[in-house]
Amino acid sequence: MKKNQRSIDGFTPRRRAESLSLNNSPKETVKKPDLKVVKSQKRGSVDDFVQTKKPEKNEKDSGKDIEAALQNLEIEELQEAEHRERVASKKHQKLLRKFEKNNAKREKKGKKPLTLEQFKKRRSIKRFFAIVILLLLVIGGWLIYPTLNTLNKITNGNILGVIENKKLKADSNGRTNILIFGTSPKGWDGEELTDSIMVASVNQENKEIKTVSLPRDLWVKHTCKTWLGTTAGKLNETYGCGYHDAKNSGLSEEDAEKAGQKVLSEKVKEILGLDIQYVVHGNWKVLIDAVNAVGGIDVKVEAYDGSNRVYDVATKINYQSGKTYHMDGAAALAFSRARGSEGGVGLSGSNFDRERNQQKILKATLAKINQQKMNPITLLSIANSLGENIHHTFESSELTTVSEIAQSFNSGKMTSLPLVSESDASGNYFTTGHVGSVSAVIPKAGLFDYSEIQAYISKNTLGGDIVKESAKIKILNGTNYSGLAAQEQKKLEKEGYTIQGIDSAPTHDYEKTKVYYIKQESKPNTVKKLESKYSTKAEKLPSKLSSYGEGVDIIIILGEDNGE
């Protein structure tokens, strides 16, 4: 490099003499060292020079060097293994600390503690959603927008909420009741008429699910000022009435959707006696895409009237009764809509048969999703369908819990509660008839009378161990409040208790409600429930009341505390 030439980075290099200076000041001149040549007295040969170098002492044998090196290598491997064990142990200890901290928080909130396996599973699900979101953020371009847009629709604008794991809302009995109803897609005829109306009642603790379908032709009271101008009509009109009344009052599409959901959920609550925590509204495209996304479903086709096949003129389905068929989305939709309205075979129950088949489709789809074990591709495929074709009232922070329930679905824990029975007339809670000139479904107990339906639903959703034990209970009124025992009978029957009869107690001076058992060990779960309900301790029936205990298992004497 020339004297004044600059380097690539723009600096002029120092001369070698400058680099030797201890003082970097440019004002000082560095003198060249005064070098003197010293001549040797006698010039020796190269051999003489080599001989002046002394041999290294204690030179080791090469074999010993190799042995030592191998020993050192073994020591290093052992040390590395010990290091890995220490790291793994630290990670496990860290996991345990987080596990204990999480359970401590749950206990403070009154929640049931998790097992270590449950904790790991929830962490993995949260990580899965977090990883999916992070991947979406880095994919970019044309792919990221539609996918994020889908998640945005599903989560109602709160995408990051899915990494939370919020427990679902529940009623006073600990059950989560979800109203699921379907309509045709926008732009189709009758798009505001509901094709299917179903409630899934979920026990989050044991993942048990009870489903009940309501007939679309059930005649109900409703307010339908601007759409139909009626005060009563079929249940499948209720959502549309709420939607159009809201829309015509100037509300947005989103608010009109919410209004329609609200009036339908309130009507379903009136019929079944169940508080509705969540609503899911989808069109039939959801069913097609969801079934296709899981690779189709297997459904056993049954003709409930004893026919050897199921054929529907309108939907063109044609199956042998008793056989299992693999259905894609289009076939599943056709099967779920068939009701013999234009003729056919094996669908004499019309809408009632269709409701049974819709529950079969739901059960088969959940079972297939469970088999997929949270396959990300399947979930994303379903999500793309849901984003455009579904409305729901779940918070984004509750969606992980919903996916866990779907993942842990067990067909043995899903039970249908039919409101119509082909074989048992006592199991029919509806009948068909005419309201004016209109053919409709009406409650067997009478028009707009849902008391029998509510008692049946309560007994099968809220009873649990109470229903299994079927303890026979007699209620005695121990107060001066007239009709108190009859009122309590209705309440208890709705909760699943079997009331054998009511009567007056021998005296009317009971301040506190009493619970007596005939045999303590015979109905333990029912006794325990009643103790909790009335905040009392059950006792053995005293001899002075023995005449009231004939033919029953438990006696309840209502006190002043129950009449307040």
Coordinates of C-alpha atoms in Angstrom, one line a residue:
M1 CA 0.0 0.0 0.0
K2 CA 1.4 3.4 -1.0
K3 CA 2.3 6.0 1.6
N4 CA -0.9 8.2 1.3
Q5 CA -3.3 5.4 0.0
R6 CA -6.5 4.9 2.1
S7 CA -7.8 1.6 3.0
I8 CA -11.3 0.4 2.1
D9 CA -12.8 1.7 5.4
G10 CA -11.3 5.2 4.7
F11 CA -8.4 5.2 7.2
T12 CA -4.8 6.0 6.2
P13 CA -2.6 3.1 7.5
R14 CA 0.2 3.9 9.9
R15 CA 3.8 3.3 8.9
R16 CA 5.5 0.4 10.7
A17 CA 7.7 2.7 12.7
E18 CA 4.6 4.6 13.9
S19 CA 3.1 1.4 15.1
L20 CA 6.0 0.8 17.4
S21 CA 5.6 4.2 19.2
L22 CA 4.3 4.1 22.8
N23 CA 3.2 7.8 22.4
N24 CA 0.5 8.3 19.7
S25 CA 1.0 12.0 19.5
P26 CA 1.6 13.1 15.9
K27 CA 4.0 15.9 17.0
E28 CA 6.7 13.5 18.2
T29 CA 9.2 12.0 15.8
V30 CA 10.1 8.4 16.2
K31 CA 13.8 7.8 15.9
K32 CA 15.0 4.6 14.3
P33 CA 16.7 2.4 16.8
D34 CA 20.5 2.3 16.6
L35 CA 21.3 -1.2 15.5
K36 CA 24.8 -2.7 15.8
V37 CA 26.0 -5.8 14.2
V38 CA 27.9 -8.1 16.5
K39 CA 30.3 -10.5 14.8
S40 CA 30.9 -13.9 16.3
Q41 CA 34.5 -14.8 16.9
K42 CA 34.1 -18.1 15.1
R43 CA 31.5 -18.9 12.5
G44 CA 30.1 -22.3 13.1
S45 CA 28.3 -24.8 10.9
V46 CA 24.6 -25.6 10.8
D47 CA 25.4 -28.9 12.6
D48 CA 27.1 -26.9 15.4
F49 CA 23.9 -24.8 15.8
V50 CA 21.6 -27.8 16.0
Q51 CA 23.8 -29.4 18.6
T52 CA 23.5 -26.3 20.8
K53 CA 19.8 -27.2 21.3
K54 CA 19.3 -29.4 24.3
P55 CA 17.1 -32.4 24.0
E56 CA 13.6 -32.2 25.8
K57 CA 13.7 -34.0 29.2
N58 CA 11.1 -36.7 30.3
E59 CA 9.8 -37.3 26.7
K60 CA 6.6 -39.4 27.0
D61 CA 6.0 -42.5 25.1
S62 CA 3.5 -42.1 22.3
G63 CA 1.3 -45.0 23.6
K64 CA 0.9 -43.3 27.0
D65 CA -0.1 -40.1 25.2
I66 CA -2.9 -41.9 23.4
E67 CA -4.1 -43.6 26.6
A68 CA -4.2 -40.3 28.4
A69 CA -6.1 -38.7 25.6
L70 CA -8.7 -41.4 25.6
Q71 CA -9.1 -41.1 29.4
N72 CA -9.6 -37.4 29.0
L73 CA -12.2 -38.0 26.3
E74 CA -14.2 -40.4 28.6
I75 CA -14.1 -37.8 31.4
E76 CA -15.4 -35.1 29.0
E77 CA -18.3 -37.4 27.9
L78 CA -19.2 -38.2 31.5
Q79 CA -19.1 -34.5 32.3
E80 CA -21.3 -33.6 29.3
A81 CA -23.8 -36.4 30.3
E82 CA -24.0 -35.0 33.8
H83 CA -24.5 -31.5 32.4
R84 CA -27.4 -32.7 30.3
E85 CA -29.0 -34.4 33.3
R86 CA -28.6 -31.3 35.4
V87 CA -30.3 -29.2 32.6
A88 CA -33.2 -31.7 32.3
S89 CA -33.6 -31.7 36.1
K90 CA -33.7 -27.9 36.1
K91 CA -36.3 -27.9 33.4
H92 CA -38.4 -30.5 35.3
Q93 CA -38.1 -28.5 38.5
K94 CA -39.2 -25.3 36.6
L95 CA -42.2 -27.2 35.2
L96 CA -43.2 -28.4 38.6
R97 CA -42.9 -24.9 40.1
K98 CA -45.2 -23.5 37.3
F99 CA -47.6 -26.5 37.9
E100 CA -47.8 -25.8 41.6
K101 CA -48.2 -22.1 41.1
N102 CA -51.0 -22.7 38.5
N103 CA -52.9 -25.0 40.9
A104 CA -52.5 -22.5 43.8
K105 CA -54.2 -19.9 41.6
R106 CA -57.0 -22.3 40.7
E107 CA -57.6 -23.2 44.4
K108 CA -57.8 -19.5 45.2
K109 CA -60.5 -19.1 42.6
G110 CA -62.3 -22.2 43.9
K111 CA -61.4 -24.3 40.9
K112 CA -60.5 -28.0 40.8
P113 CA -56.7 -28.5 40.7
L114 CA -55.2 -30.1 37.5
T115 CA -53.1 -33.2 37.3
L116 CA -49.6 -32.8 35.9
E117 CA -50.7 -34.5 32.6
Q118 CA -53.6 -32.1 32.3
F119 CA -51.3 -29.1 33.0
K120 CA -48.8 -30.3 30.3
K121 CA -51.7 -30.8 27.8
R122 CA -53.0 -27.3 28.3
R123 CA -49.5 -25.9 28.0
S124 CA -49.1 -27.7 24.7
I125 CA -52.4 -26.5 23.4
K126 CA -51.5 -22.9 24.3
R127 CA -48.2 -23.3 22.6
F128 CA -49.9 -24.7 19.6
F129 CA -52.1 -21.7 19.1
A130 CA -49.2 -19.4 19.9
I131 CA -47.0 -21.1 17.3
V132 CA -49.8 -21.0 14.7
I133 CA -50.2 -17.2 15.3
L134 CA -46.4 -16.6 15.1
L135 CA -46.2 -18.6 11.9
L136 CA -49.0 -16.6 10.4
L137 CA -47.2 -13.4 11.3
V138 CA -44.1 -14.4 9.4
I139 CA -45.7 -16.0 6.4
G140 CA -46.7 -12.6 4.9
G141 CA -48.0 -11.7 1.5
W142 CA -51.2 -13.1 0.0
L143 CA -51.4 -16.1 2.4
I144 CA -51.4 -14.1 5.7
Y145 CA -54.3 -11.8 5.0
P146 CA -57.0 -14.4 4.3
T147 CA -55.8 -16.6 7.2
L148 CA -55.6 -13.8 9.7
N149 CA -58.9 -12.6 8.4
T150 CA -60.4 -16.0 9.1
L151 CA -59.0 -16.1 12.7
N152 CA -60.2 -12.5 13.2
K153 CA -63.8 -13.5 12.3
I154 CA -63.7 -16.7 14.4
T155 CA -62.3 -14.8 17.5
N156 CA -64.5 -11.8 17.0
G157 CA -61.5 -9.5 16.5
N158 CA -59.4 -10.8 19.4
I159 CA -56.9 -13.2 17.8
L160 CA -54.4 -13.4 20.7
G161 CA -57.2 -14.4 23.0
V162 CA -57.1 -17.9 21.8
I163 CA -53.9 -18.6 23.7
E164 CA -55.9 -18.2 26.9
N165 CA -57.8 -21.0 28.5
K166 CA -60.9 -19.6 30.1
K167 CA -63.5 -21.9 31.6
L168 CA -66.9 -21.8 30.0
K169 CA -69.8 -20.1 31.7
A170 CA -72.3 -22.5 33.4
D171 CA -75.7 -22.5 34.9
S172 CA -76.4 -22.9 38.7
N173 CA -76.1 -26.7 38.3
G174 CA -72.7 -26.5 36.7
R175 CA -73.8 -27.2 33.1
T176 CA -72.9 -25.3 30.0
N177 CA -75.9 -25.1 27.6
I178 CA -75.2 -24.3 24.0
L179 CA -77.9 -23.5 21.5
I180 CA -77.0 -24.6 18.0
F181 CA -79.2 -23.7 15.0
G182 CA -78.8 -23.7 11.3
T183 CA -80.2 -21.6 8.4
S184 CA -79.6 -21.5 4.6
P185 CA -76.7 -19.3 3.3
K186 CA -77.4 -15.6 2.5
G187 CA -79.2 -15.1 -0.8
W188 CA -81.1 -18.4 -0.6
D189 CA -84.9 -18.7 -0.2
G190 CA -85.9 -18.8 3.4
E191 CA -82.5 -17.8 4.6
E192 CA -83.9 -16.7 8.0
L193 CA -85.9 -19.9 8.6
T194 CA -84.1 -22.3 10.9
D195 CA -83.6 -25.8 9.5
S196 CA -82.3 -27.3 12.8
I197 CA -82.6 -26.2 16.4
M198 CA -80.5 -28.2 19.0
V199 CA -79.2 -27.7 22.5
A200 CA -76.0 -29.4 23.7
S201 CA -75.8 -29.4 27.5
V202 CA -72.1 -30.0 28.6
N203 CA -70.7 -31.0 31.9
Q204 CA -67.1 -29.6 31.8
E205 CA -65.9 -31.8 34.6
N206 CA -66.6 -35.2 33.1
K207 CA -67.1 -34.1 29.5
E208 CA -70.6 -35.7 29.4
I209 CA -72.9 -34.2 26.8
K210 CA -76.7 -34.3 26.5
T211 CA -78.3 -33.2 23.3
V212 CA -82.0 -32.4 22.6
S213 CA -83.6 -31.2 19.3
L214 CA -86.7 -29.1 19.0
P215 CA -89.1 -29.5 16.1
R216 CA -89.0 -26.6 13.7
D217 CA -92.8 -26.7 13.3
L218 CA -93.5 -26.3 17.1
W219 CA -96.2 -23.6 17.5
V220 CA -95.0 -20.8 19.8
K221 CA -95.8 -17.3 20.8
H222 CA -93.5 -14.6 19.3
T223 CA -93.3 -11.0 18.4
C224 CA -93.0 -10.5 14.7
K225 CA -94.1 -6.9 13.9
T226 CA -92.3 -6.0 10.7
W227 CA -91.6 -9.4 9.0
L228 CA -94.7 -11.5 9.3
G229 CA -96.9 -9.2 11.4
T230 CA -97.9 -12.1 13.7
T231 CA -97.9 -12.8 17.4
A232 CA -97.5 -16.6 17.1
G233 CA -96.1 -19.0 14.6
K234 CA -93.7 -21.9 14.1
L235 CA -90.4 -22.0 16.0
N236 CA -88.4 -21.9 12.8
E237 CA -89.6 -18.3 12.3
T238 CA -88.5 -17.0 15.7
Y239 CA -84.9 -16.1 14.7
G240 CA -86.1 -14.4 11.6
C241 CA -88.7 -12.3 13.5
G242 CA -86.0 -11.0 15.9
Y243 CA -83.6 -10.4 13.0
H244 CA -86.0 -8.5 10.8
D245 CA -87.5 -6.4 13.6
A246 CA -84.0 -5.3 14.6
K247 CA -82.9 -4.7 11.0
N248 CA -86.0 -2.7 10.1
S249 CA -85.5 -0.5 13.2
G250 CA -82.2 0.7 11.7
L251 CA -79.7 -1.6 13.5
S252 CA -76.6 -3.0 11.8
E253 CA -76.3 -6.5 10.3
E254 CA -74.2 -7.5 13.3
D255 CA -76.7 -6.2 15.8
A256 CA -79.7 -7.7 13.9
E257 CA -77.9 -11.1 14.1
K258 CA -77.5 -10.7 17.8
A259 CA -81.2 -9.8 18.2
G260 CA -82.3 -12.8 16.3
Q261 CA -80.1 -15.1 18.4
K262 CA -81.4 -13.5 21.6
V263 CA -85.1 -14.0 20.9
L264 CA -84.5 -17.6 19.8
S265 CA -82.4 -18.5 22.9
E266 CA -85.1 -16.9 25.1
K267 CA -87.8 -19.0 23.5
V268 CA -85.7 -22.2 23.8
K269 CA -85.2 -21.5 27.5
E270 CA -88.9 -21.1 27.9
I271 CA -89.5 -24.5 26.3
L272 CA -86.8 -26.6 27.9
G273 CA -86.3 -24.7 31.1
L274 CA -82.5 -24.5 30.5
D275 CA -80.5 -21.3 30.8
I276 CA -78.6 -20.8 27.5
Q277 CA -75.0 -19.6 28.0
Y278 CA -73.9 -19.7 24.3
V279 CA -75.3 -19.6 20.8
V280 CA -73.8 -21.0 17.6
H281 CA -75.5 -20.1 14.3
G282 CA -74.2 -21.6 11.1
N283 CA -75.5 -22.2 7.6
W284 CA -75.4 -25.6 5.9
K285 CA -72.0 -24.8 4.2
V286 CA -70.4 -25.2 7.6
L287 CA -71.6 -28.8 7.7
I288 CA -70.3 -29.6 4.2
D289 CA -66.9 -28.0 4.7
A290 CA -66.4 -29.4 8.3
V291 CA -67.3 -33.0 7.2
N292 CA -65.0 -32.7 4.2
A293 CA -62.2 -31.3 6.3
V294 CA -62.1 -34.4 8.5
G295 CA -62.2 -36.7 5.6
G296 CA -65.9 -37.7 5.8
I297 CA -67.9 -39.4 8.5
D298 CA -69.3 -42.9 9.1
V299 CA -73.1 -42.9 9.9
K300 CA -75.4 -45.8 10.7
V301 CA -78.6 -45.2 8.8
E302 CA -81.8 -46.4 10.5
A303 CA -85.5 -46.3 9.5
Y304 CA -87.3 -45.7 12.7
D305 CA -90.6 -46.9 11.4
G306 CA -89.2 -50.4 10.6
S307 CA -88.8 -49.9 6.8
N308 CA -85.9 -51.8 5.1
R309 CA -84.6 -48.6 3.5
V310 CA -84.5 -44.8 3.9
Y311 CA -85.4 -42.9 0.7
D312 CA -86.3 -39.2 0.3
V313 CA -87.6 -37.8 -2.9
A314 CA -86.5 -34.2 -2.2
T315 CA -82.9 -34.9 -1.2
K316 CA -82.5 -38.0 -3.3
I317 CA -80.9 -40.1 -0.5
N318 CA -81.4 -43.8 -0.8
Y319 CA -79.8 -46.1 1.9
Q320 CA -80.5 -49.6 3.3
S321 CA -81.6 -49.4 6.9
G322 CA -79.2 -50.8 9.5
K323 CA -76.1 -50.3 7.4
T324 CA -73.2 -47.9 8.1
Y325 CA -72.2 -45.5 5.2
H326 CA -69.3 -43.2 4.7
M327 CA -70.6 -39.8 3.9
D328 CA -68.8 -36.7 2.5
G329 CA -70.1 -33.2 3.2
A330 CA -72.8 -33.1 0.6
A331 CA -74.1 -36.6 1.5
A332 CA -74.2 -35.7 5.2
L333 CA -76.1 -32.5 4.5
A334 CA -78.7 -34.4 2.4
F335 CA -79.1 -37.0 5.1
S336 CA -79.5 -34.3 7.8
R337 CA -82.2 -32.5 5.8
A338 CA -84.3 -35.4 4.6
R339 CA -87.8 -35.6 6.1
G340 CA -90.0 -37.2 3.4
S341 CA -91.7 -33.9 2.7
E342 CA -92.3 -34.8 -1.0
G343 CA -92.6 -38.5 -0.4
G344 CA -90.2 -41.4 0.4
V345 CA -89.7 -44.4 2.6
G346 CA -88.5 -44.8 6.1
L347 CA -89.1 -41.2 7.1
S348 CA -92.6 -41.4 8.5
G349 CA -91.5 -39.4 11.5
S350 CA -90.8 -36.4 9.2
N351 CA -89.2 -33.6 11.2
F352 CA -88.7 -35.9 14.2
D353 CA -86.7 -38.3 12.0
R354 CA -84.7 -35.5 10.6
E355 CA -83.8 -34.2 14.1
R356 CA -82.6 -37.7 15.1
N357 CA -80.4 -37.9 12.0
Q358 CA -79.0 -34.4 12.6
Q359 CA -77.8 -35.5 16.1
K360 CA -76.2 -38.6 14.4
I361 CA -74.3 -36.2 12.1
L362 CA -73.1 -34.1 15.0
K363 CA -72.0 -37.1 17.0
A364 CA -70.1 -38.6 14.0
T365 CA -68.4 -35.3 13.2
L366 CA -67.2 -34.8 16.8
A367 CA -65.9 -38.3 16.9
K368 CA -63.9 -37.7 13.7
I369 CA -62.5 -34.4 15.0
N370 CA -61.4 -36.3 18.1
Q371 CA -59.6 -38.9 15.9
Q372 CA -57.7 -36.1 14.2
K373 CA -56.1 -35.2 17.6
M374 CA -55.8 -31.5 16.9
N375 CA -54.2 -31.9 13.4
P376 CA -53.3 -28.2 12.5
I377 CA -54.2 -28.7 8.8
T378 CA -57.6 -30.1 9.6
L379 CA -58.3 -27.3 12.2
L380 CA -57.3 -24.6 9.7
S381 CA -59.4 -26.1 7.0
I382 CA -62.4 -26.1 9.3
A383 CA -61.6 -22.6 10.5
N384 CA -61.6 -21.3 6.9
S385 CA -65.2 -22.6 6.6
L386 CA -66.3 -21.3 10.0
G387 CA -64.9 -17.9 9.5
E388 CA -67.4 -17.1 6.6
N389 CA -70.4 -19.2 7.6
I390 CA -70.8 -19.1 11.4
H391 CA -71.7 -16.7 14.2
H392 CA -71.1 -17.5 17.8
T393 CA -71.1 -15.9 21.3
F394 CA -68.0 -17.5 22.7
E395 CA -65.2 -15.2 23.8
S396 CA -61.9 -15.7 22.0
S397 CA -60.3 -16.8 25.4
E398 CA -62.9 -19.6 25.6
L399 CA -62.2 -21.2 22.2
T400 CA -59.3 -23.2 23.5
T401 CA -61.6 -24.8 26.1
V402 CA -64.2 -25.5 23.4
S403 CA -61.4 -27.3 21.3
E404 CA -60.4 -29.3 24.4
I405 CA -64.0 -30.5 24.9
A406 CA -64.1 -31.5 21.2
Q407 CA -60.7 -33.2 21.4
S408 CA -61.7 -35.2 24.5
F409 CA -65.1 -36.2 23.0
N410 CA -66.2 -39.7 23.8
S411 CA -69.2 -41.0 22.0
G412 CA -70.1 -43.1 25.0
K413 CA -70.6 -39.8 27.0
M414 CA -72.9 -38.2 24.5
T415 CA -76.6 -39.0 25.0
S416 CA -79.6 -37.9 23.0
L417 CA -82.8 -36.9 24.9
P418 CA -85.6 -37.7 22.4
L419 CA -88.9 -35.7 22.9
V420 CA -90.7 -38.2 20.6
S421 CA -90.6 -42.0 20.9
E422 CA -91.8 -44.5 18.2
S423 CA -91.9 -47.4 20.7
D424 CA -93.1 -45.8 23.9
A425 CA -96.1 -43.5 23.9
S426 CA -95.3 -42.2 27.4
G427 CA -92.1 -40.8 25.9
N428 CA -93.9 -38.5 23.5
Y429 CA -93.9 -34.9 24.7
F430 CA -95.2 -33.5 21.4
T431 CA -98.1 -34.3 19.1
T432 CA -99.3 -32.9 15.7
G433 CA -102.4 -30.9 15.1
H434 CA -103.8 -27.8 13.6
V435 CA -103.7 -24.2 14.9
G436 CA -106.4 -22.6 12.8
S437 CA -105.8 -23.9 9.3
V438 CA -102.0 -24.4 9.9
S439 CA -100.6 -27.9 10.5
A440 CA -98.2 -27.7 13.5
V441 CA -96.5 -29.5 16.4
I442 CA -97.9 -28.8 19.8
P443 CA -96.9 -30.0 23.3
K444 CA -98.8 -33.1 24.5
A445 CA -99.7 -31.2 27.7
G446 CA -101.4 -28.5 25.7
L447 CA -100.7 -25.4 23.5
F448 CA -97.8 -23.4 25.0
D449 CA -97.6 -25.8 28.1
Y450 CA -94.0 -26.9 28.5
S451 CA -94.1 -28.2 32.0
E452 CA -93.8 -31.9 31.2
I453 CA -90.9 -31.2 28.8
Q454 CA -89.1 -29.1 31.4
A455 CA -89.4 -31.8 34.0
Y456 CA -88.1 -34.4 31.6
I457 CA -85.1 -32.3 30.5
S458 CA -84.3 -31.4 34.1
K459 CA -84.4 -34.9 35.3
N460 CA -82.0 -36.1 32.6
T461 CA -79.6 -33.1 32.6
L462 CA -79.5 -32.1 36.2
G463 CA -80.2 -35.4 38.0
G464 CA -77.0 -37.4 37.5
D465 CA -76.7 -39.7 40.5
I466 CA -80.1 -38.5 41.7
V467 CA -81.7 -40.1 38.6
K468 CA -79.7 -43.3 39.0
E469 CA -80.7 -43.7 42.6
S470 CA -84.4 -42.8 42.0
A471 CA -85.0 -42.3 45.7
K472 CA -88.7 -42.0 46.5
I473 CA -89.3 -38.8 48.5
K474 CA -92.3 -37.5 50.4
I475 CA -92.6 -33.8 51.2
L476 CA -94.4 -32.6 54.4
N477 CA -95.4 -29.0 55.0
G478 CA -94.2 -28.1 58.5
T479 CA -95.3 -24.4 58.2
N480 CA -98.5 -22.3 58.0
Y481 CA -97.7 -21.4 54.4
S482 CA -100.5 -22.9 52.3
G483 CA -99.4 -24.8 49.1
L484 CA -95.7 -24.8 50.1
A485 CA -95.3 -28.5 49.6
A486 CA -96.8 -28.5 46.1
Q487 CA -94.5 -25.6 45.1
E488 CA -91.5 -27.5 46.4
Q489 CA -92.6 -30.6 44.6
K490 CA -92.5 -28.9 41.2
K491 CA -89.0 -27.5 41.9
L492 CA -87.6 -30.8 43.0
E493 CA -89.1 -32.7 40.1
K494 CA -87.4 -30.2 37.7
E495 CA -84.1 -31.0 39.3
G496 CA -84.6 -34.8 38.8
Y497 CA -85.9 -35.9 42.1
T498 CA -88.7 -38.5 42.3
I499 CA -91.5 -37.2 44.5
Q500 CA -93.8 -39.9 45.8
G501 CA -96.3 -37.5 47.4
I502 CA -97.0 -34.5 49.6
D503 CA -98.8 -34.0 53.0
S504 CA -99.0 -31.8 56.0
A505 CA -96.6 -32.4 58.9
P506 CA -98.1 -33.4 62.3
T507 CA -97.2 -29.9 63.6
H508 CA -96.6 -26.6 61.8
D509 CA -93.9 -25.1 64.0
Y510 CA -90.8 -26.2 62.1
E511 CA -88.4 -23.3 61.9
K512 CA -85.7 -25.2 59.9
T513 CA -86.2 -27.7 57.0
K514 CA -85.5 -31.3 58.1
V515 CA -84.3 -34.2 55.9
Y516 CA -84.9 -37.7 57.2
Y517 CA -83.7 -41.0 55.7
I518 CA -85.3 -44.4 56.3
K519 CA -82.0 -46.3 55.6
Q520 CA -78.9 -44.2 55.6
E521 CA -76.9 -46.4 53.2
S522 CA -79.6 -47.0 50.6
K523 CA -79.6 -43.6 48.8
P524 CA -76.4 -41.8 49.9
N525 CA -76.0 -39.4 46.9
T526 CA -79.5 -38.2 47.1
V527 CA -79.2 -37.6 50.8
K528 CA -76.0 -35.7 50.3
K529 CA -77.6 -33.5 47.7
L530 CA -80.5 -32.7 49.9
E531 CA -78.3 -31.9 52.8
S532 CA -76.4 -29.4 50.7
K533 CA -79.6 -27.9 49.2
Y534 CA -81.3 -27.3 52.5
S535 CA -78.2 -26.6 54.5
T536 CA -79.0 -29.2 57.1
K537 CA -77.7 -32.6 58.4
A538 CA -79.9 -35.6 57.5
E539 CA -81.1 -37.8 60.4
K540 CA -82.7 -41.2 60.7
L541 CA -86.5 -40.9 60.7
P542 CA -87.8 -40.8 64.3
S543 CA -90.3 -43.4 65.4
K544 CA -93.0 -40.8 66.0
L545 CA -93.0 -40.1 62.2
S546 CA -92.6 -43.7 61.1
S547 CA -96.1 -43.8 59.6
Y548 CA -95.0 -41.2 57.0
G549 CA -92.1 -43.3 55.9
E550 CA -94.0 -46.2 54.5
G551 CA -93.1 -46.9 50.8
V552 CA -90.5 -44.1 50.6
D553 CA -86.8 -43.6 51.1
I554 CA -86.6 -40.0 52.3
I555 CA -88.8 -37.5 54.1
I556 CA -88.5 -33.8 53.8
I557 CA -90.3 -31.5 56.3
L558 CA -90.3 -27.9 55.1
G559 CA -89.6 -25.3 57.7
E560 CA -90.1 -21.5 58.0
D561 CA -86.7 -21.0 56.3
N562 CA -88.1 -22.5 53.1
G563 CA -91.2 -20.3 53.1
E564 CA -89.4 -17.0 53.3

